[in-house]
Coordinates of C-alpha atoms and ligand atoms in Angstrom, one line a residue:
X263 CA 9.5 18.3 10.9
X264 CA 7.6 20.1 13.5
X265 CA 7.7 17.3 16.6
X266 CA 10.7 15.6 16.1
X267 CA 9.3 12.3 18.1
X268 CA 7.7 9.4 17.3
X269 CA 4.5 7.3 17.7
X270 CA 4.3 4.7 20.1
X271 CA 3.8 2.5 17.6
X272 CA 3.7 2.5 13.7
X273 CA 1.3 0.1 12.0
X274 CA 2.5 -1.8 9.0
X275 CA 0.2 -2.5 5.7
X276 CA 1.0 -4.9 3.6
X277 CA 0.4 -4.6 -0.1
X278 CA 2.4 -7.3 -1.7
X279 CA -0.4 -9.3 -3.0
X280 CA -2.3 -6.3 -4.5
X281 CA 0.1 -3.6 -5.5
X282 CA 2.8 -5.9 -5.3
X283 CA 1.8 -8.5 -7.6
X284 CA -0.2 -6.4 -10.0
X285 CA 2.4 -5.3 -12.0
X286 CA 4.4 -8.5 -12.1
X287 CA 5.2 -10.3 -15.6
X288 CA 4.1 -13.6 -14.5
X289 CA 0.6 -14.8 -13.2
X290 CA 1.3 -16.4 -9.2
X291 CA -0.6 -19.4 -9.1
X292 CA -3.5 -18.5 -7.0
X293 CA -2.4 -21.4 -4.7
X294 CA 1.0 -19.3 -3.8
X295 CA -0.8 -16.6 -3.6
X296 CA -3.2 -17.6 -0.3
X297 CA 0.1 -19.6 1.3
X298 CA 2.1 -16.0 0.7
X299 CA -1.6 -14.3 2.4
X300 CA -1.6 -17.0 5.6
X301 CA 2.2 -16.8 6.2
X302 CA 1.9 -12.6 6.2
X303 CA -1.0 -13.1 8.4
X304 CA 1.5 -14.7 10.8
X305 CA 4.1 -12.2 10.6
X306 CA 2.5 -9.5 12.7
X307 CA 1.1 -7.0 10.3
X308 CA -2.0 -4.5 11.3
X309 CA -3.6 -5.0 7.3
X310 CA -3.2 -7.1 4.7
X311 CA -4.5 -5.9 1.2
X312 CA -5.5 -9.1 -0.7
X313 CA -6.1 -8.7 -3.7
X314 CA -7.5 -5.8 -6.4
X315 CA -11.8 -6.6 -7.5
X316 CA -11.0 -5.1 -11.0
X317 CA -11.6 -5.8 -14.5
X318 CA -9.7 -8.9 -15.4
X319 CA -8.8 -7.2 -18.5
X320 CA -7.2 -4.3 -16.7
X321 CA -5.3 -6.7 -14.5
X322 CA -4.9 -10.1 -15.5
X323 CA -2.7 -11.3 -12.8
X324 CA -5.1 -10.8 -9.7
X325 CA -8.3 -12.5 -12.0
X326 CA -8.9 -14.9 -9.4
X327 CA -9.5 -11.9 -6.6
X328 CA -12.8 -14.2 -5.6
X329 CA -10.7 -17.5 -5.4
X330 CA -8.0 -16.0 -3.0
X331 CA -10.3 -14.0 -0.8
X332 CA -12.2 -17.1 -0.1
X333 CA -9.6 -19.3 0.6
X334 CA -6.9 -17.4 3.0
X335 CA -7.1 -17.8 7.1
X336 CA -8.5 -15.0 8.7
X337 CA -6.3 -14.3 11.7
X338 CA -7.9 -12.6 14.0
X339 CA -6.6 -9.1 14.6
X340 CA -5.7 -8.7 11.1
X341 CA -7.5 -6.3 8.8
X342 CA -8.1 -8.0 5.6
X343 CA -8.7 -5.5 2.3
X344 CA -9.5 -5.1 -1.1
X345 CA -8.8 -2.6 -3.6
X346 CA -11.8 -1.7 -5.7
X347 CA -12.4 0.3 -8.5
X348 CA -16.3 0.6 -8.9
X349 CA -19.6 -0.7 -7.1
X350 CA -19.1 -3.9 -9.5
X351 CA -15.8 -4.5 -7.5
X352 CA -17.3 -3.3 -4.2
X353 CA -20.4 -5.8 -4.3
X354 CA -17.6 -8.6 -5.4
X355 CA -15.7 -7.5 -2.1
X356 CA -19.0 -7.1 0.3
X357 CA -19.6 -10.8 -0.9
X358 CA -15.9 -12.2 -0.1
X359 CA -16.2 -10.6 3.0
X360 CA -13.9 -8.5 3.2
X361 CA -13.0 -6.6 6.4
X362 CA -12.0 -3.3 4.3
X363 CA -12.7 -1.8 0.9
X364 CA -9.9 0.5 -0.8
X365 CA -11.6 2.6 -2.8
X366 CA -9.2 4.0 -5.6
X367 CA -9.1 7.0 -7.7
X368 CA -6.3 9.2 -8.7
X369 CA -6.4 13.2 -7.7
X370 CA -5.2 14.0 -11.2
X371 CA -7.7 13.3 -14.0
X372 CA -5.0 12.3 -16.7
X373 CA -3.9 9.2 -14.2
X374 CA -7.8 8.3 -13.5
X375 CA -8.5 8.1 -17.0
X376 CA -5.4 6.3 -17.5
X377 CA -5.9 4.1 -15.1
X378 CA -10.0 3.9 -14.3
X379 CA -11.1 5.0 -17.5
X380 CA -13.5 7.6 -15.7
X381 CA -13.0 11.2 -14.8
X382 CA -12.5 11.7 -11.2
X383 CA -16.3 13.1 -10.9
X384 CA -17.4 9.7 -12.0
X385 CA -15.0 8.0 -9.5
X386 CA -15.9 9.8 -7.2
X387 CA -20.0 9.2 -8.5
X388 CA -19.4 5.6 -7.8
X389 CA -18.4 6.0 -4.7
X390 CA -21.0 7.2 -3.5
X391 CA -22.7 4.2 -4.7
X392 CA -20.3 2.2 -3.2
X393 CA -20.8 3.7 0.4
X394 CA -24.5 3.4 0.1
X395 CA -23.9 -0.5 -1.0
X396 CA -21.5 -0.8 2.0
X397 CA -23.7 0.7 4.4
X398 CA -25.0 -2.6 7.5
X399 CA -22.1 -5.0 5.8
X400 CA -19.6 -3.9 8.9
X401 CA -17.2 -3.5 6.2
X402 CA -14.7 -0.6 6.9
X403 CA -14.3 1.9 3.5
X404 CA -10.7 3.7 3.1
X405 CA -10.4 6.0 0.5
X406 CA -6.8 6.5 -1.5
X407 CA -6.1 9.7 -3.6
X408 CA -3.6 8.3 -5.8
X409 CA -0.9 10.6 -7.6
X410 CA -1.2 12.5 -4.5
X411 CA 2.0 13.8 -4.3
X412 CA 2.3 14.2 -8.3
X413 CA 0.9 12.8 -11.4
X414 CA 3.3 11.6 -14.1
X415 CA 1.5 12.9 -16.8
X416 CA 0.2 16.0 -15.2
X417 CA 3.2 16.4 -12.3
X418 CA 3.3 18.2 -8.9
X419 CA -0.8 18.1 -7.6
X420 CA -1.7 21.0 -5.3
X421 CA -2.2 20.1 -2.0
X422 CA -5.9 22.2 -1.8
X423 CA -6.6 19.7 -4.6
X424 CA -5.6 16.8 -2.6
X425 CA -7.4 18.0 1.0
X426 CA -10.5 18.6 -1.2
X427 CA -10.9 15.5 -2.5
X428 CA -9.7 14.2 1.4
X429 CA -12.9 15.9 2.4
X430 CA -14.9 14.8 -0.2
X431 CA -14.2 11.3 1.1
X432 CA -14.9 11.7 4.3
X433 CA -18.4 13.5 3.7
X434 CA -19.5 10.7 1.3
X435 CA -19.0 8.2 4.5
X436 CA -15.6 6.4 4.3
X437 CA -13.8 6.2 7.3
X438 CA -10.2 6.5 6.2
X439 CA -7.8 8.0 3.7
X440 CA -4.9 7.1 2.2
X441 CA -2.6 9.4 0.6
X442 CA -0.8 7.3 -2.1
X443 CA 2.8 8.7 -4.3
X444 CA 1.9 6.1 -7.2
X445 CA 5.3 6.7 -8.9
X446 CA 7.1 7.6 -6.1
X447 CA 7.5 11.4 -7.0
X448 CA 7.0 12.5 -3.5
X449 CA 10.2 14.3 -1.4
X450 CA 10.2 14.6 2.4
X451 CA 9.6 18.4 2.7
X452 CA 6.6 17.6 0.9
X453 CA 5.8 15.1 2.8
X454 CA 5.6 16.9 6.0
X455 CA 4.2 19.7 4.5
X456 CA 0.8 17.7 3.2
X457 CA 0.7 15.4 6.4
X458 CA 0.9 18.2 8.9
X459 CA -1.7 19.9 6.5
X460 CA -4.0 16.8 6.7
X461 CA -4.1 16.2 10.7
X462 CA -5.1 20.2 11.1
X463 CA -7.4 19.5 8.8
X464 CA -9.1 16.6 9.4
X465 CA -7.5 15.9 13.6
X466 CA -7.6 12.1 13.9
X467 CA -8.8 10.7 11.0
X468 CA -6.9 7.6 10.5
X469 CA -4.2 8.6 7.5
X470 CA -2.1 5.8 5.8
X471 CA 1.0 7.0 3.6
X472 CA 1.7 4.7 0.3
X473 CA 5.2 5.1 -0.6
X474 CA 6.9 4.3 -3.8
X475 CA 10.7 4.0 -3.4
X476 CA 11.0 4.9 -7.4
X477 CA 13.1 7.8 -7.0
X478 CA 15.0 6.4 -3.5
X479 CA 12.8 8.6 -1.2
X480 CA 11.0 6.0 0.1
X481 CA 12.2 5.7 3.5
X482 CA 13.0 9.4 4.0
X483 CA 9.8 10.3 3.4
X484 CA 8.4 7.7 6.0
X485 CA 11.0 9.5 8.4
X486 CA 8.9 12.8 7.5
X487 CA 5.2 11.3 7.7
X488 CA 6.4 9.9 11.0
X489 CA 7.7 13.4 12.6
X490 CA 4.4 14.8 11.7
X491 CA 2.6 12.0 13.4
X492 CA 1.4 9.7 10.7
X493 CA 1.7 6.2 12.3
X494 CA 0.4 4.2 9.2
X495 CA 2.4 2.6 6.0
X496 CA 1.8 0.2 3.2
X497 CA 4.6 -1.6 2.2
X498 CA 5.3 -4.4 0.0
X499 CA 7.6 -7.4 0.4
X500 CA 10.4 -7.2 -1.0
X501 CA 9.6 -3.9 -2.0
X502 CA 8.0 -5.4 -5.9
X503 CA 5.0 -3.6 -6.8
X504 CA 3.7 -0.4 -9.0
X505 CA 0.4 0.7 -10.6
X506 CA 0.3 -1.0 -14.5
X507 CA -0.8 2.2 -15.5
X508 CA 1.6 5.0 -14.6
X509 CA 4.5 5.2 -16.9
X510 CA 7.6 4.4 -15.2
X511 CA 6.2 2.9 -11.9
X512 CA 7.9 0.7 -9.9
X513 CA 8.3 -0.9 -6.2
X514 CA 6.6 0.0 -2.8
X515 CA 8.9 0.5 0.0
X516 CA 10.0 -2.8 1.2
X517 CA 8.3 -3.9 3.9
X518 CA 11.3 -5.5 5.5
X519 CA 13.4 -2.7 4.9
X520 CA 10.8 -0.3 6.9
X521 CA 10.4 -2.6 9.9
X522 CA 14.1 -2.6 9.9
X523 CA 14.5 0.7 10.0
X524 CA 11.7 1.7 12.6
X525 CA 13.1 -1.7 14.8
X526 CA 16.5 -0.2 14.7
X527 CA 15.0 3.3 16.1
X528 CA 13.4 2.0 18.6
X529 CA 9.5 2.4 17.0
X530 CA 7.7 -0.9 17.6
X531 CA 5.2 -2.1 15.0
X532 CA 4.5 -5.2 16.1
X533 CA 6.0 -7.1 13.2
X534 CA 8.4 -10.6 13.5
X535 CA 11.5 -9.2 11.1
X536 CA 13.1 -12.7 11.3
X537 CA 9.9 -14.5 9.8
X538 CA 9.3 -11.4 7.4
X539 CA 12.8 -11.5 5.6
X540 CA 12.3 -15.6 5.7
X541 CA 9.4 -14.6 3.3
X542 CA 10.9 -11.7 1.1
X543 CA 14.0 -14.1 0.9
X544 CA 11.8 -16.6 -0.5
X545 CA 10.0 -14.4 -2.9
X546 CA 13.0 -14.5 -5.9
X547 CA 12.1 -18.5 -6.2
X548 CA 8.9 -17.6 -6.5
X549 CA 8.6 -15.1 -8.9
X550 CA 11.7 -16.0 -10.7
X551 CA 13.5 -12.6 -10.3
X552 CA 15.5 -10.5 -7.8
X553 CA 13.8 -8.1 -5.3
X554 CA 14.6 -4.4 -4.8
X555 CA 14.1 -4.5 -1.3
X556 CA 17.8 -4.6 0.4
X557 CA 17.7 -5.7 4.2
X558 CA 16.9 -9.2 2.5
X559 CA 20.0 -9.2 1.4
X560 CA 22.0 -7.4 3.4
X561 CA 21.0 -8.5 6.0
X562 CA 20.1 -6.8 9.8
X563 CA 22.2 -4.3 11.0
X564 CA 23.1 -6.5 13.9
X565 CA 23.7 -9.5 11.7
X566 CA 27.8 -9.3 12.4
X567 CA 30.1 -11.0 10.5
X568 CA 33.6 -13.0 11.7
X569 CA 36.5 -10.3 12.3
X570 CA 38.6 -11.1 10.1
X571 CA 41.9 -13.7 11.9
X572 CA 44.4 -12.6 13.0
X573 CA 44.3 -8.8 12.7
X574 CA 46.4 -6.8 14.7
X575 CA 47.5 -3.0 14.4
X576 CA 50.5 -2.4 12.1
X577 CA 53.5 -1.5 13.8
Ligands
COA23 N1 -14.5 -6.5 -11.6 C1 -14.4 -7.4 -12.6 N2 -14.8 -7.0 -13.9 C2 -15.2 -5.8 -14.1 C3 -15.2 -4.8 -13.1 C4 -14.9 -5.3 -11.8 N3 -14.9 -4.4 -10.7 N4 -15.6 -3.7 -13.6 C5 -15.8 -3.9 -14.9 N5 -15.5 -5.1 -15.2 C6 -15.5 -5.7 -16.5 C7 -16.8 -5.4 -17.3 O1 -17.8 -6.4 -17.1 C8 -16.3 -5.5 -18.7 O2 -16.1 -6.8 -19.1 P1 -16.4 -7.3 -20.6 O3 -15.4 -6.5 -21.5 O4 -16.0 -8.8 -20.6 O5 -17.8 -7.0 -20.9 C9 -14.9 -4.9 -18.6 O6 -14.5 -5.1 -17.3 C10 -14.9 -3.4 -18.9 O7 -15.9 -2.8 -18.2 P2 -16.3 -1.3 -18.3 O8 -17.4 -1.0 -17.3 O9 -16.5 -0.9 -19.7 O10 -15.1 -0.6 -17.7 P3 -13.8 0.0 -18.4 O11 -13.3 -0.8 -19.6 O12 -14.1 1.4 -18.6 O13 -12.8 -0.2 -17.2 C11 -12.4 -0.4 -14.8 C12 -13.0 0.4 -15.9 C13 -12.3 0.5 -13.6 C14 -13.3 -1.6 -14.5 C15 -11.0 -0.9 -15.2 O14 -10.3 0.2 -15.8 C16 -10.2 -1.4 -14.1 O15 -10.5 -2.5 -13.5 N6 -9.2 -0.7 -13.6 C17 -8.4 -1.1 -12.5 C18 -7.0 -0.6 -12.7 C19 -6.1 -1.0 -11.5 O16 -6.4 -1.9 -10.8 N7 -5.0 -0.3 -11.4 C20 -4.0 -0.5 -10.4 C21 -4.4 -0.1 -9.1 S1 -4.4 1.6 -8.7
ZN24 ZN1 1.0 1.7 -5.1

């Protein structure tokens, strides 16, 4: 880590609805869905990402994307986004309104045919599109290289790769980038390594790190983005989540167990950890099966318990 401090503030990205609920066994009515969306919106968070405009084939669990979007309460303050895939999920998007389009595509072609069913030239084709579509909506377009920090068919992705395709973002017109570890392959000295990379590259283009806590890494290579001055995260509640089509995938960092962490360093982000573990300790009833994520049940740092009676040192 080259600056050992930290940002003045880190902002926190929601993803439980997308990434989160994606992957999940069970549909979520599409009425728990929107009260889940308006009780986040509460809770503090910079972005929430809604839902996924994708092929209800490909995702059957977030087919009513158009229903949700429709129906949540925009807080103001809050950046509302969709993932999309293609300019058929874009236009779906531009017409819900939303504040941001993710734009997807994976950096190694195995995972983008794996997961988009194009090559990443076509991905990146339709893109194009999708920024030309975009353009007068006031929509805001992010772009996230997925398997950025390793592909589980291909592995380890090198970082010119990744920068390239950074750049190739941010000529077509997006305003954004998100540098995603879909199977949570990345390690902190990585981490560091492709962040500090990124901001000499591209100064202050506004960088979000998606973490997958697959391998355990997840909060230590927060730590790392942080100490190279990356000041955005997605996280899911509860820490659910993973992309359907990678092999092995499986939760985003926890949400509540990152705004623990920073809250306990002393890094704001805005965020109300009481009403946020309320919800991730409501989320087992809902989708009817334990969470990974572990301040939920752990509970705060702070949270003491009773000493135990009447202790006293052995003589
Ligand atoms: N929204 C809704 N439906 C869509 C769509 C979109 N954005 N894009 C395509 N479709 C529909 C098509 O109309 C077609 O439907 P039909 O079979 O009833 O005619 C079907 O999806 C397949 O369309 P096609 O253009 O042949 O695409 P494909 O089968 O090659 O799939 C994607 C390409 C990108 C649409 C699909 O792979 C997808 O949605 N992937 C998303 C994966 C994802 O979300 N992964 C996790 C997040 S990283
Ligand atoms: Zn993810």
């Amino acid at each position: 880590m080259s600056s050992g401090s930290f940002p003045a503030r880190v902002f926190i990205q929601e993803v439980v609805t997308r990434d989160g609920l994606q992957i999940e066994p069970r549909f979520l009515p599409t009425a728990d869905k929107i009260a889940l969306i308006d009780a986040l919106s509460d809770t503090g968070v910079a972005k929430i990402e809604v839902t996924s405009f994708v092929s209800p084939k490909a995702v059957p669990n977030l087919a009513d994307a158009a229903e949700v979007a429709r129906a949540i309460t925009r807080r103001p303050g809050v950046t509302y986004v969709a993932l999309v895939p293609n300019l058929r999920g874009a236009e779906a998007a531009l017409d819900a309104k939303m504040d941001e389009l993710n734009l997807v595509m994976s950096v190694s072609e195995t995972h983008n045919l794996a997961n988009m069913r194009m090559t990443p030239a076509q991905s990146l084709e339709g893109f194009r599109a999708i920024v030309a579509a975009a353009t007068g909506s006031g929509a805001r377009l992010n772009g996230s290289i997925a398997t950025a920090f390793g592909c589980p068919f291909e592995g380890a992705q090198p970082a010119g790769k990744v920068l390239a395709l950074a750049e190739a973002y941010l000529e077509a017109g997006m305003n954004s980038v998100t540098l995603a570890d879909t199977t949570g392959m990345a390690n902190p000295r990585q981490v560091a390594e492709l962040v500090a990379a990124f901001r000499k590259r591209f100064g202050g283009v506004e960088l979000t790190l998606h973490f997958h806590n697959t391998r355990g890494m997840g909060l230590a290579n927060v730590l790392a983005a942080l100490g190279e001055g990356a000041e955005r995260f997605d996280a899911s509640l509860g820490g659910i989540g993973g992309c359907p089509f990678a092999p092995g995938a499986t939760g985003n960092i926890s949400t509540e167990d990152l705004v623990h962490m920073l809250e306990e360093m002393g890094v704001p982000t805005g965020v109300d950890l009481a009403r946020l573990l309320e919800l991730a300790r409501a989320l087992p009833a809902l989708l009817g099966h334990d969470i990974p994520g572990q301040v939920a049940k752990a509970g705060r740092s702070g949270d003491l318990h009773p000493a135990p009676t009447g202790l006293k040192a052995a003589s």
